[in-house]
Amino acid sequence: MCGIWGISDMGSGVRPEQLVKIIKKLMILSEVRGKDASGIAVMYEEKLNIFKKAKSSHELLKDMEFEKYLQENIVERPKKSIWIAGHSRMVTNGTQYNPNNNQPVAKKNIALVHNGIIVNESELWDHLQDVSREYDVDSESILETFRNYLKITGDVKEAIADTYDAIQGMASTIWLIQKNHYMIAVSNNGSLYKCSSSDDKLIVFASERLMLEKLIDSIPDLSHWLQKKKIVQISSKQSVIVSDGYTGCCDEIHVVQDLPVISSRQGLNLKNYSRFDIDFEKIKKIRRCTKCILPETMPFIRFDKDGVCNYCKGYKRAEYKGLKELDNWQKRQITENKTAMVSFSGGRDSSYGLHFFVKEMGIKPVAYCYDWGMVTDIARRNQSRMCSQLGIELILVSADIKKKRENIRKNVNAWLKKPSLGMIPLFMAGDKHYFYYANKVKKDYNLDIVLLASNPFEKTYFKSGYCGVMPDILKKQYIKMDMERLPIKDVAVMSGYYIGQFLKNKAYLNTSIVDTFSAMLSYYMIPHDYFRLFDYIPWNENIIDETLKNQYGWECAEDIKSTWRIGDGTAPFYNYIYCLVTGFTENDTLRSNQIREGMLGRKEALELIYQDNQPRFDSLKWYFETIQIDMEQALEVINRIPRFY
C-alpha cells in the first residue's frame, strides 16, 4: 500500500547531481501511495546509511538535515557503484511516531523497503524463536525470515524464493545487503516495475509503471540511459538481483531518524461502554412496514391500510442482463484486447468482484483503491490477501490522510455543537474523491474500462432524506440514474440544506469546505461510466461470503457478524447515531431491499438488524482515536439527542 523505488548504478556515468534529481523525483512520484512517513537507504563501499522521518516526501525534501545527507552520501561519495532504495509510507501497522516502524527497515547489515501487508506475521515469528522482535511493523518478519533461510541455504536467490513461499499477503520489496553488495527487487503481485539501460549499469525500480514514465519525461538527460519502451513489470515472485561481489568490510548501519515519540492518548475504559448502550426493547416497539422492515422514523414513509409502506409500493425488482450477455461482453473484451481496472476498496463486494473478474471471467485487470484515511486495517489485509493470491497489481492512490482526518475531526466537532441527522454524510465527504481518481487512473494508465461490483441494494435513501430530498422511488416519474446519482433538482435541495446548516453553525466554515465541495462534484457531477457486474448477475450475499472466506481466508471483524461495511472505519459511528436516534440504520434498508427481492424473509431480516445494529464500541474507539476526539464526551452529546421513537 506504500510507494517504493530503487536505483542500481554500477558505473553508468550518471553524474551525482543527476542522481540527486532522480532521487527527489522518485520521492515525489511515490508519495501518491503514502504520506505518513518517508525515507531512503544508500549503500556504497562499506557504507549502508539510512535517513527516515515521520514526514511526507515533500516535507522531507525541505529538511536541511536530509539535504546534508544527500550531499554526503550522493554528491561527495567516491565515484563508484551505488545502490539506493526509497519508501513513502502509508501506515498500516506500527505508528509512524515510533521511528523504528518507518522504512527502510534495517537490521544487521540488511535494509528493506516493503509495499504490502503480511497477513501471517504471527506464524512467521513462531518459526523464528531464536530471534528477538524489535519493531511493530510487519516488514521485520520478512527480513528475519530471509536471514533465517540465508543461514540454511547460503544462497541469496534461494533464500528470497523460500521467504516468498513462506509469507502470505501482498509483498513488493527492494533489499540492500552489504555483504557482496546485493540489491534485490521482488514482488508477488506485480506491483513493481524496472527500467534498465542497455548495458544494465543503471536500473531504476518503482511501484508503478507510470512513476517510471513520468521520471523519464521529467529529466530529459535521463533518456540517454533509460527509455519508456524498456519498462517491464516484475512478475509474480520473479526476483531481480544485482551485485558487484564486494568483498570489503561492512560497517554498522548508520540511521538518521526522528526521536521516538509515541502517542499517549487513552481510549474509553471498557467499564464505561454500557452507559452508551442502545435500548433495543424500545426500538422493537417502533411501527414497521408489514412487508419490509422499514420503520415509521424513515423520512417520507407512509403506510397504507394494510401497513405496507410506500417504499415497497414504489420498488421495482432488479432486472439482469444475464449470463449470455455477460459472456458476449467478455468475448468482445478479449477480441478487442481491452484493458481493465477493478475498483477494489477491500470491502466484500469489490473483493468478490475481483475474484469473479479474474477467476470466473479470465480477465487480468489491475486493481485500484483510493485510501482517504478511513479504510480499516481489515480491508487492507484483505486487499493484501487477494492481490497476492491472484497475482494482481494494486494501484493505490493515498490522500493526504493527515489532512483528511483533520477535516473529519473539524466537521465532527462542528456537528457535535448542533447535531443534525442531515449533516452526517459530511463525515464521509472525503471518500467521494474515489470517483475522480478512478477516472484519472483510467486515463493515466490508458485503460479502457473500469469494472465495478457495487451492491445494487445498498441505496440508503434516508441519508439524503433527512436533508429534505424525496427518494426517487417515491416520485411519480421515476428517472433511472446511476447508483451514486441524484437529479439536479435534488442536488440543489441538498445543497440548500447544507448552506442553511453552515449559516446556523459557523463551525462548519472551516478549512474542509474546499475538500467537501470538490467531493460533491466528484460524486454527483463527473462521469461514472463503469461496467457494473451486478447489472448482469444477481447479488447473492451467501455466495459472496462463502467464496471470500473459503477461497481466500477473508478476515472478518470481531465486533460484528456481518461482513458488510467492515472495511469502512466511519460506518460504526454514523450507524450508532442513526440507530440511537431513529431506531434504524443502513442495515434496515439493505435487508428491506433483500425482502423485496425475495432473498430474505421478514422474520430473519428483523433478527439480523437487531444483531447487526448493536453498537461496535471497539470500532468506535478506533475511529475516535484516529480523528483525535474524546470518545466519551462525543457519546455523551449524542446520547442527549431526542429520540424519534
XYZ file of C-alpha atoms in Angstrom:
645
model
C 0.000 0.000 0.000
C 3.099 2.203 0.194
C 5.311 3.578 -2.548
C 8.767 2.046 -3.046
C 11.559 2.738 -5.504
C 15.193 1.822 -6.050
C 18.268 2.707 -8.075
C 21.206 0.493 -9.019
C 24.090 2.470 -10.516
C 27.180 0.393 -11.283
C 29.311 2.860 -13.235
C 26.617 4.110 -15.608
C 28.101 7.579 -15.905
C 25.148 9.375 -14.339
C 26.557 12.412 -12.546
C 25.921 12.749 -8.780
C 23.842 15.882 -9.359
C 21.669 13.979 -11.841
C 21.312 11.148 -9.350
C 20.031 13.603 -6.737
C 17.424 14.827 -9.252
C 16.316 11.230 -9.891
C 16.027 10.536 -6.163
C 13.964 13.658 -5.488
C 11.642 12.966 -8.403
C 11.071 9.362 -7.337
C 10.288 10.546 -3.817
C 7.604 12.897 -5.105
C 6.165 10.343 -7.525
C 5.914 7.635 -4.859
C 4.187 9.974 -2.414
C 0.818 9.354 -4.080
C 0.865 5.948 -2.355
C 1.587 7.239 1.159
C 2.352 10.436 3.008
C 2.702 9.314 6.643
C 6.487 8.882 6.588
C 9.345 8.609 4.112
C 12.968 7.580 3.944
C 15.827 6.218 1.857
C 18.792 3.892 2.230
C 22.101 4.352 0.372
C 24.723 1.614 0.036
C 28.234 2.052 -1.371
C 31.626 0.580 -0.437
C 31.380 -0.331 3.282
C 28.527 2.114 3.938
C 24.813 1.481 4.406
C 23.317 4.777 5.551
C 19.615 5.336 6.199
C 17.574 8.505 6.605
C 13.880 8.337 7.584
C 11.368 10.523 9.353
C 7.646 10.726 10.073
C 7.276 13.258 7.273
C 5.902 13.126 3.746
C 8.389 13.159 0.887
C 7.523 16.795 0.200
C 8.338 17.663 3.799
C 11.495 15.564 3.837
C 12.828 17.364 0.771
C 12.632 20.626 2.722
C 14.555 19.141 5.652
C 18.063 20.657 5.876
C 19.341 17.532 7.608
C 18.153 15.455 4.653
C 19.818 17.835 2.195
C 23.064 17.314 4.096
C 22.523 13.538 3.931
C 22.179 13.677 0.126
C 25.256 15.859 -0.162
C 27.407 13.499 1.893
C 26.107 10.184 0.513
C 25.382 11.005 -3.116
C 27.338 14.067 -4.233
C 30.518 13.719 -2.194
C 30.787 9.917 -2.145
C 33.550 8.113 -4.053
C 32.514 7.859 -7.711
C 31.850 4.129 -7.615
C 28.837 1.797 -7.658
C 25.874 2.840 -5.518
C 22.507 1.326 -4.621
C 19.582 3.323 -3.270
C 16.131 2.269 -2.000
C 13.321 4.620 -1.005
C 9.919 4.436 0.654
C 6.807 6.613 1.045
C 4.752 5.134 3.840
C 1.051 4.758 4.379
C 0.729 3.443 7.936
C -0.945 0.050 8.272
C 0.584 -1.344 11.446
C 3.057 0.281 13.789
C 2.692 4.005 14.403
C 4.905 6.301 12.333
C 5.756 8.178 15.536
C 7.955 5.270 16.580
C 10.795 5.707 14.046
C 11.713 2.010 14.120
C 8.427 1.294 12.329
C 9.217 3.583 9.420
C 11.114 2.398 6.384
C 13.660 1.455 5.262
C 13.603 -1.232 7.965
C 17.179 -2.175 8.791
C 18.904 -4.782 10.980
C 22.407 -6.260 10.910
C 23.672 -5.019 7.562
C 20.405 -5.563 5.656
C 17.922 -2.823 4.747
C 14.495 -3.408 3.251
C 11.650 -1.332 1.802
C 8.291 -3.102 1.609
C 4.949 -2.357 -0.021
C 2.072 -4.549 1.149
C 0.872 -6.309 4.280
C 1.983 -9.682 5.640
C -1.109 -11.472 6.959
C 0.667 -14.471 8.532
C 3.128 -12.392 10.508
C 2.465 -14.266 13.793
C 3.186 -17.629 12.169
C 6.451 -16.328 10.738
C 7.596 -15.183 14.167
C 6.637 -18.551 15.659
C 9.264 -20.105 13.375
C 11.862 -17.531 14.430
C 12.052 -18.436 18.097
C 15.731 -17.517 18.469
C 15.191 -14.023 17.044
C 14.031 -11.102 19.143
C 11.358 -8.884 17.653
C 12.262 -5.204 17.898
C 9.646 -3.351 15.832
C 5.856 -3.305 15.401
C 5.940 -3.171 11.611
C 5.311 -6.446 9.762
C 8.239 -5.885 7.377
C 10.631 -7.006 10.121
C 9.199 -10.529 9.868
C 10.127 -10.652 6.161
C 13.664 -9.509 6.869
C 14.258 -12.037 9.646
C 12.626 -14.870 7.671
C 15.019 -14.147 4.807
C 18.005 -14.065 7.153
C 16.941 -17.424 8.591
C 16.719 -19.039 5.147
C 20.028 -17.460 4.115
C 21.715 -19.201 7.060
C 20.215 -22.504 5.931
C 20.864 -22.282 2.193
C 23.815 -19.907 1.960
C 22.334 -18.704 -1.342
C 20.640 -15.314 -1.700
C 18.362 -16.331 -4.573
C 17.179 -19.482 -2.785
C 16.624 -17.568 0.448
C 14.453 -14.992 -1.339
C 12.417 -17.736 -3.022
C 11.956 -19.590 0.282
C 10.945 -16.352 2.005
C 8.271 -15.633 -0.571
C 6.978 -19.187 -0.292
C 6.615 -18.668 3.461
C 4.905 -15.287 3.543
C 1.209 -14.692 2.901
C -0.086 -11.349 1.745
C 0.978 -8.787 -0.809
C 4.692 -8.015 -0.738
C 6.786 -5.986 -3.150
C 10.252 -5.446 -1.709
C 13.627 -3.929 -2.501
C 16.599 -5.135 -0.456
C 20.075 -3.744 0.171
C 22.542 -6.283 1.597
C 26.031 -5.066 2.485
C 27.761 -8.402 2.045
C 28.637 -8.673 -1.678
C 26.606 -5.504 -2.322
C 23.354 -7.210 -3.232
C 20.315 -5.277 -4.403
C 17.203 -7.424 -4.802
C 13.794 -6.427 -6.165
C 10.903 -8.904 -5.938
C 7.098 -8.868 -5.952
C 4.374 -11.483 -5.522
C 1.599 -9.481 -7.200
C 3.297 -7.430 -9.898
C 3.289 -4.075 -8.106
C 6.907 -3.397 -9.078
C 8.467 -2.243 -12.340
C 12.013 -1.760 -13.592
C 13.724 0.110 -16.392
C 17.312 -0.691 -17.339
C 19.948 0.897 -19.508
C 21.133 -1.194 -22.455
C 24.211 -2.335 -20.517
C 22.301 -2.812 -17.192
C 24.688 -0.435 -15.450
C 21.706 1.720 -14.486
C 18.461 0.139 -13.242
C 15.564 2.061 -11.719
C 12.656 0.399 -9.883
C 9.257 1.825 -8.899
C 5.880 0.634 -7.583
C 4.055 1.649 -10.754
C 4.872 1.920 -14.459
C 3.543 5.483 -14.512
C 6.172 6.570 -11.986
C 8.969 5.454 -14.298
C 7.320 7.056 -17.320
C 6.955 10.373 -15.519
C 10.534 10.134 -14.247
C 11.904 9.714 -17.772
C 9.726 12.549 -19.089
C 10.726 14.947 -16.320
C 14.514 14.523 -16.625
C 15.473 14.868 -20.312
C 19.108 13.820 -19.767
C 17.909 10.507 -18.362
C 16.717 9.345 -21.789
C 20.403 8.716 -22.633
C 20.206 5.713 -20.280
C 16.511 4.861 -19.880
C 13.657 4.568 -22.368
C 9.944 4.029 -21.733
C 9.811 1.070 -24.103
C 12.222 -0.765 -21.798
C 9.964 -0.519 -18.739
C 8.963 -4.036 -17.688
C 6.849 -5.436 -14.896
C 8.488 -7.711 -12.344
C 6.096 -10.628 -12.489
C 4.823 -12.597 -9.529
C 7.666 -13.991 -7.401
C 10.273 -13.082 -10.017
C 13.366 -11.591 -8.428
C 15.840 -9.153 -9.934
C 19.246 -9.484 -8.269
C 22.247 -7.247 -8.923
C 25.623 -7.356 -7.188
C 29.224 -6.338 -7.729
C 30.553 -9.050 -5.418
C 32.045 -6.558 -2.952
C 34.412 -8.319 -0.539
C 35.405 -5.404 1.681
C 34.414 -4.912 5.296
C 30.881 -3.919 6.316
C 30.254 -1.050 8.711
C 27.331 -0.985 11.098
C 24.233 0.531 9.520
C 24.035 4.255 10.235
C 20.460 5.501 10.721
C 19.235 9.083 10.963
C 15.641 9.290 12.203
C 13.169 11.154 14.411
C 13.122 10.884 18.167
C 10.808 8.055 19.295
C 7.654 9.969 20.213
C 4.681 7.685 20.852
C 1.067 8.861 21.051
C -0.184 8.505 24.626
C -3.886 9.139 24.004
C -6.093 6.893 26.125
C -9.338 5.427 24.877
C -12.600 4.895 26.721
C -12.386 2.383 29.525
C -14.279 -0.841 28.918
C -16.367 -0.458 32.068
C -17.995 2.699 30.665
C -19.321 1.141 27.470
C -22.630 0.019 28.952
C -23.603 3.628 29.664
C -23.963 4.173 25.951
C -25.861 1.021 25.019
C -28.915 1.327 22.788
C -32.342 0.357 24.154
C -33.454 -2.223 21.620
C -36.559 -3.083 23.625
C -37.892 0.376 22.784
C -36.716 0.087 19.196
C -38.612 -3.188 18.784
C -41.839 -1.322 19.555
C -41.418 1.054 16.593
C -44.051 0.573 13.929
C -42.610 -1.060 10.829
C -43.837 -1.902 7.367
C -45.692 -5.217 7.352
C -43.941 -6.267 4.134
C -40.383 -4.980 4.594
C -38.889 -3.771 7.888
C -38.623 -0.014 7.327
C -39.737 1.901 10.438
C -42.021 4.893 10.832
C -38.936 7.053 11.522
C -37.811 6.683 7.896
C -38.023 10.009 6.007
C -41.075 10.363 3.703
C -42.502 6.984 4.731
C -46.253 6.352 4.535
C -48.251 3.217 5.324
C -51.452 2.040 3.635
C -54.386 0.460 5.465
C -52.579 -2.898 5.428
C -49.433 -1.403 6.919
C -47.404 -1.655 3.693
C -45.039 1.278 3.132
C -44.790 3.461 0.054
C -41.155 2.326 -0.467
C -42.415 -1.209 -1.090
C -45.098 0.054 -3.460
C -42.628 2.153 -5.460
C -39.957 -0.538 -5.590
C -39.143 -2.253 -8.888
C -37.373 -5.585 -8.685
C -33.956 -5.830 -10.272
C -33.693 -6.896 -13.881
C -30.495 -8.558 -15.051
C -28.919 -8.653 -18.487
C -27.987 -12.272 -17.837
C -25.056 -14.630 -18.225
C -25.409 -14.805 -22.003
C -24.968 -11.066 -22.379
C -22.123 -11.161 -19.847
C -20.442 -13.858 -21.930
C -20.891 -11.777 -25.087
C -19.377 -8.760 -23.324
C -16.415 -10.868 -22.192
C -15.781 -12.125 -25.727
C -15.813 -8.555 -27.046
C -13.242 -7.528 -24.441
C -10.945 -10.374 -25.480
C -11.435 -9.762 -29.206
C -10.775 -6.040 -28.881
C -7.895 -6.619 -26.414
C -9.414 -4.220 -23.882
C -7.510 -3.339 -20.708
C -9.392 -3.118 -17.419
C -9.193 -1.766 -13.896
C -11.210 -3.168 -10.987
C -12.409 -0.836 -8.265
C -11.126 -2.575 -5.137
C -11.855 -0.999 -1.756
C -11.221 -4.193 0.207
C -14.914 -4.443 1.113
C -16.833 -7.635 0.475
C -18.494 -6.716 -2.824
C -15.403 -5.301 -4.516
C -13.418 -8.291 -3.221
C -15.913 -10.693 -4.729
C -15.876 -8.646 -7.913
C -12.097 -9.002 -8.189
C -12.448 -12.755 -7.683
C -15.210 -13.024 -10.278
C -13.462 -10.965 -12.948
C -10.211 -12.899 -12.545
C -11.359 -16.441 -11.779
C -14.749 -16.693 -13.461
C -14.144 -14.448 -16.480
C -10.407 -14.840 -17.056
C -9.754 -11.090 -17.098
C -6.323 -9.884 -15.946
C -7.059 -6.386 -14.626
C -5.190 -4.061 -12.344
C -6.884 -3.207 -9.051
C -7.412 0.365 -7.873
C -8.015 1.711 -4.377
C -8.428 5.262 -3.065
C -7.431 5.418 0.604
C -8.807 8.527 2.297
C -7.835 7.626 5.844
C -10.878 5.632 6.946
C -10.058 2.369 5.189
C -9.711 -0.134 8.022
C -6.754 -2.419 8.582
C -9.076 -5.382 7.945
C -9.808 -4.046 4.449
C -6.115 -3.510 3.783
C -5.216 -7.019 4.936
C -7.960 -8.496 2.767
C -6.659 -6.496 -0.192
C -3.226 -7.910 0.529
C -4.547 -11.477 0.719
C -6.419 -11.304 -2.540
C -3.880 -9.420 -4.633
C -1.097 -11.803 -3.600
C -3.165 -14.938 -4.242
C -4.497 -13.691 -7.566
C -1.240 -12.027 -8.647
C -2.988 -8.705 -9.252
C -1.218 -5.351 -9.260
C -2.767 -2.821 -6.870
C -2.652 0.830 -7.877
C -3.132 2.765 -4.668
C -3.963 6.446 -4.509
C -3.457 7.722 -0.988
C -4.974 11.027 0.033
C -3.174 13.343 2.403
C -4.523 11.192 5.213
C -3.387 13.511 7.977
C -5.291 16.394 6.367
C -8.343 14.246 5.610
C -8.570 13.110 9.225
C -8.178 16.695 10.377
C -11.129 17.632 8.145
C -13.214 14.838 9.666
C -12.270 15.981 13.166
C -13.323 19.558 12.416
C -16.654 18.521 10.947
C -17.477 16.027 13.695
C -16.682 18.682 16.310
C -18.884 21.159 14.425
C -21.702 18.606 14.236
C -21.486 17.876 17.968
C -22.222 21.553 18.649
C -25.580 21.312 16.822
C -26.374 17.699 15.891
C -28.460 17.281 12.740
C -29.071 13.958 11.007
C -28.971 15.536 7.564
C -25.360 16.633 8.119
C -23.992 13.180 8.974
C -22.898 12.445 5.352
C -20.447 15.331 5.751
C -18.291 12.951 7.819
C -17.868 10.750 4.722
C -17.375 13.524 2.141
C -13.641 12.807 1.979
C -14.110 9.412 0.333
C -16.093 10.737 -2.643
C -12.904 11.698 -4.497
C -12.729 7.989 -5.258
C -14.628 8.652 -8.500
C -12.322 11.473 -9.577
C -9.230 9.350 -9.044
C -10.817 6.293 -10.668
C -11.280 8.327 -13.836
C -7.798 9.810 -13.516
C -6.078 6.445 -13.046
C -8.009 5.064 -16.021
C -6.763 7.955 -18.158
C -3.184 7.971 -16.831
C -2.755 4.256 -17.439
C -4.575 4.248 -20.799
C -7.087 1.699 -19.546
C -10.261 1.009 -21.499
C -12.772 0.257 -18.766
C -13.444 0.465 -15.027
C -15.052 -2.647 -13.545
C -17.348 -2.160 -10.572
C -19.031 -4.708 -8.301
C -21.034 -2.401 -6.062
C -24.078 -3.802 -4.293
C -27.245 -2.552 -6.063
C -29.281 -2.945 -2.867
C -27.192 -0.602 -0.735
C -29.214 2.509 -1.593
C -29.737 4.412 1.654
C -32.382 6.988 0.820
C -32.658 8.219 4.388
C -29.250 9.922 4.362
C -30.397 12.473 1.800
C -33.955 12.176 3.082
C -33.004 13.941 6.303
C -31.853 16.831 4.083
C -35.364 17.104 2.636
C -34.660 15.141 -0.568
C -37.513 12.820 -1.563
C -36.210 9.411 -2.738
C -36.532 8.748 -6.452
C -38.611 5.574 -5.993
C -41.367 7.619 -4.349
C -41.700 10.013 -7.282
C -44.442 9.662 -9.861
C -41.982 9.996 -12.726
C -39.019 7.839 -11.792
C -35.845 8.676 -13.715
C -33.386 5.781 -13.624
C -29.899 7.009 -12.792
C -26.564 5.585 -11.686
C -26.469 4.303 -8.129
C -24.474 7.333 -6.957
C -26.534 9.943 -8.764
C -29.271 12.352 -7.766
C -31.254 14.511 -10.200
C -30.015 18.096 -10.425
C -33.116 19.371 -8.603
C -32.382 17.070 -5.662
C -28.732 18.114 -5.599
C -29.971 21.713 -5.380
C -32.293 20.839 -2.474
C -29.473 19.107 -0.644
C -27.076 21.987 -1.307
C -29.629 24.436 0.063
C -29.963 22.364 3.215
C -26.194 22.282 3.704
C -25.831 26.010 3.150
C -28.560 26.634 5.720
C -26.778 24.433 8.258
C -23.473 26.183 7.571
C -25.101 29.542 8.287
C -26.654 28.249 11.521
C -23.431 26.630 12.695
C -20.328 28.655 11.808
C -18.067 25.821 12.998
C -18.711 24.154 9.620
C -16.995 27.106 7.945
C -13.539 25.561 8.285
C -10.702 24.528 6.004
C -12.554 21.348 4.929
C -15.044 23.274 2.759
C -12.957 23.141 -0.422
C -12.440 19.404 0.002
C -16.173 18.897 0.638
C -17.187 20.909 -2.417
C -14.798 19.057 -4.733
C -16.041 15.762 -3.257
C -19.596 16.746 -4.164
C -18.508 17.434 -7.740
C -16.746 14.062 -7.874
C -19.812 12.210 -6.587
C -22.623 13.969 -8.420
C -21.167 15.716 -11.453
C -18.304 13.852 -13.149
C -18.980 10.810 -15.401
C -19.356 7.411 -13.733
C -19.128 5.344 -16.893
C -18.330 1.992 -15.312
C -19.103 -1.634 -16.112
C -21.262 -2.937 -13.253
C -21.105 -6.671 -12.605
C -24.426 -6.865 -10.790
C -26.275 -5.414 -13.767
C -25.697 -8.863 -15.286
C -25.885 -11.368 -12.433
C -27.802 -11.375 -9.122
C -26.035 -10.221 -5.995
C -26.033 -13.148 -3.558
C -24.746 -12.477 -0.042
C -24.242 -16.122 0.911
C -22.230 -16.946 -2.211
C -20.104 -13.828 -1.752
C -19.325 -14.562 1.909
C -18.609 -18.244 1.322
C -16.320 -17.525 -1.641
C -14.256 -14.935 0.201
C -13.911 -16.911 3.434
C -13.310 -20.342 1.921
C -11.102 -19.448 -1.042
C -9.126 -16.505 0.339
C -9.249 -16.807 4.124
C -11.003 -13.432 4.128
C -10.761 -11.741 7.507
C -13.873 -10.532 9.351
C -14.386 -8.024 12.159
C -14.536 -9.276 15.730
C -17.313 -6.921 16.840
C -19.948 -7.806 14.209
C -21.062 -10.982 12.429
C -21.964 -9.238 9.176
C -19.249 -8.754 6.568
C -20.800 -5.507 5.310
C -19.008 -2.197 5.911
C -16.186 -3.771 7.938
C -13.731 -2.031 5.622
C -15.166 1.412 6.398
C -13.935 2.972 9.641
C -16.718 5.602 9.592
C -19.691 3.207 9.402
C -19.739 2.180 13.099
C -20.005 5.868 14.069
C -22.791 7.025 11.782
C -24.767 3.801 12.236
C -24.560 4.235 16.011
C -26.084 7.722 15.691
C -28.835 6.628 13.304
C -29.772 3.611 15.417
C -29.756 5.502 18.711
C -31.804 8.440 17.405
C -34.064 6.910 14.742
C -34.097 3.213 15.662
C -32.705 2.014 12.328
C -29.533 2.064 10.192
C -28.471 1.302 6.646
C -28.715 -2.376 7.635
C -32.506 -1.949 7.730
C -32.622 -0.524 4.209
C -30.401 -3.296 2.821
C -32.473 -6.041 4.472
C -35.699 -4.407 3.260
C -34.426 -4.494 -0.309
C -33.481 -8.152 0.122
C -37.015 -8.895 1.322
C -38.486 -7.167 -1.746
C -36.184 -9.223 -3.974
C -37.279 -12.473 -2.337
C -33.785 -13.074 -0.950
C -34.721 -12.870 2.707
C -37.742 -13.463 4.931
C -39.054 -10.635 7.110
C -38.552 -12.561 10.369
C -34.931 -13.357 9.509
C -34.346 -9.748 8.448
C -35.553 -8.466 11.824
C -33.247 -10.884 13.640
C -30.316 -9.689 11.527
C -30.861 -5.969 12.102
C -31.197 -6.334 15.861
C -27.927 -8.271 15.751
C -26.021 -6.050 13.314
C -27.229 -2.717 14.690
C -25.612 -3.361 18.060
C -23.016 -0.691 18.935
C -19.496 -1.590 17.761
C -17.597 0.001 20.623
C -14.173 -1.386 19.671
C -14.516 0.109 16.201
C -15.841 3.359 17.660
C -12.747 3.553 19.850
C -10.512 3.213 16.772
C -12.489 5.915 14.967
C -12.291 8.471 17.756
C -8.614 7.806 18.438
C -7.892 8.154 14.717
C -9.575 11.561 14.418
C -8.388 12.573 17.921
C -11.733 13.335 19.536
C -12.613 12.314 23.077
C -14.959 9.354 22.626
C -16.684 9.638 25.983
C -17.520 13.324 25.527
C -18.805 12.717 21.998
C -21.063 9.842 23.060
C -22.412 11.945 25.922
C -23.529 14.593 23.406
C -25.026 12.038 21.034
C -26.986 10.378 23.832
C -28.626 13.721 24.673
C -30.196 13.970 21.187
C -34.007 13.494 21.374
C -35.177 10.134 20.016
C -37.545 9.877 17.049
C -39.388 6.977 18.706
